CSV table of C-alpha atoms in Angstrom, one decimal:
chain,number,residue,atom,x,y,z
A,1,MET,CA,-0.1,0.0,0.0
A,2,ALA,CA,1.6,3.5,-1.0
A,3,TYR,CA,2.0,6.1,1.5
A,4,LYS,CA,0.1,9.1,1.1
A,5,ILE,CA,0.8,13.1,1.8
A,6,ASP,CA,-2.2,15.0,3.7
A,7,SER,CA,-2.3,18.2,1.6
A,8,GLY,CA,-3.8,19.9,4.6
A,9,LYS,CA,-1.0,19.1,6.8
A,10,CYS,CA,2.1,19.4,3.8
A,11,VAL,CA,3.8,22.6,4.1
A,12,ASN,CA,5.7,21.8,0.9
A,13,CYS,CA,9.0,21.8,2.4
A,14,GLY,CA,10.6,19.3,0.1
A,15,ALA,CA,12.5,17.5,2.9
A,16,CYS,CA,10.6,14.1,1.7
A,17,GLU,CA,11.4,14.3,-1.9
A,18,PRO,CA,15.4,13.5,-1.6
A,19,ASP,CA,14.6,10.5,0.9
A,20,CYS,CA,12.4,8.6,-1.8
A,21,PRO,CA,14.6,5.8,-3.2
A,22,VAL,CA,12.3,5.5,-6.2
A,23,GLU,CA,11.7,8.9,-6.6
A,24,ALA,CA,8.0,8.8,-6.2
A,25,ILE,CA,7.5,12.2,-4.9
A,26,SER,CA,7.1,15.1,-6.8
A,27,GLU,CA,5.7,18.9,-6.4
A,28,ASN,CA,2.1,19.3,-7.5
A,29,GLY,CA,1.1,23.1,-7.0
A,30,ASP,CA,1.7,24.2,-3.5
A,31,VAL,CA,2.1,20.5,-2.0
A,32,ARG,CA,4.0,17.6,-2.6
A,33,VAL,CA,2.5,14.1,-4.0
A,34,ILE,CA,3.4,10.6,-4.0
A,35,ASP,CA,3.0,8.4,-7.2
A,36,ALA,CA,1.3,5.4,-5.8
A,37,ASP,CA,2.3,3.3,-8.9
A,38,LYS,CA,6.3,4.2,-8.0
A,39,CYS,CA,5.8,3.8,-4.0
A,40,ILE,CA,7.7,0.8,-2.7
A,41,SER,CA,6.0,1.7,0.9
A,42,CYS,CA,9.5,1.9,2.4
A,43,GLY,CA,8.5,4.7,5.1
A,44,SER,CA,11.5,6.8,4.4
A,45,CYS,CA,9.3,9.7,3.6
A,46,ALA,CA,7.2,9.4,6.7
A,47,SER,CA,10.1,9.5,8.7
A,48,THR,CA,11.7,12.7,7.5
A,49,CYS,CA,8.6,14.9,6.9
A,50,PRO,CA,8.8,17.6,9.9
A,51,SER,CA,4.7,18.5,9.7
A,52,GLU,CA,3.8,14.5,10.0
A,53,ALA,CA,2.1,14.9,6.9
A,54,ILE,CA,2.9,11.3,5.5
A,55,SER,CA,1.3,8.1,6.6
A,56,GLU,CA,0.4,4.8,5.1
């Protein structure tokens, strides 16, 4: 199951993007999004997010 970013909590800091080993995170407007087809559910992004906007 792919991780998801809560757009209400995401502050678009970009901290999660470089930690994704499969480059599944990108910027979409004023938030980051996770491509579910690329996500391998490793959790690297969730542990990096300072606003706790990423969950499984």
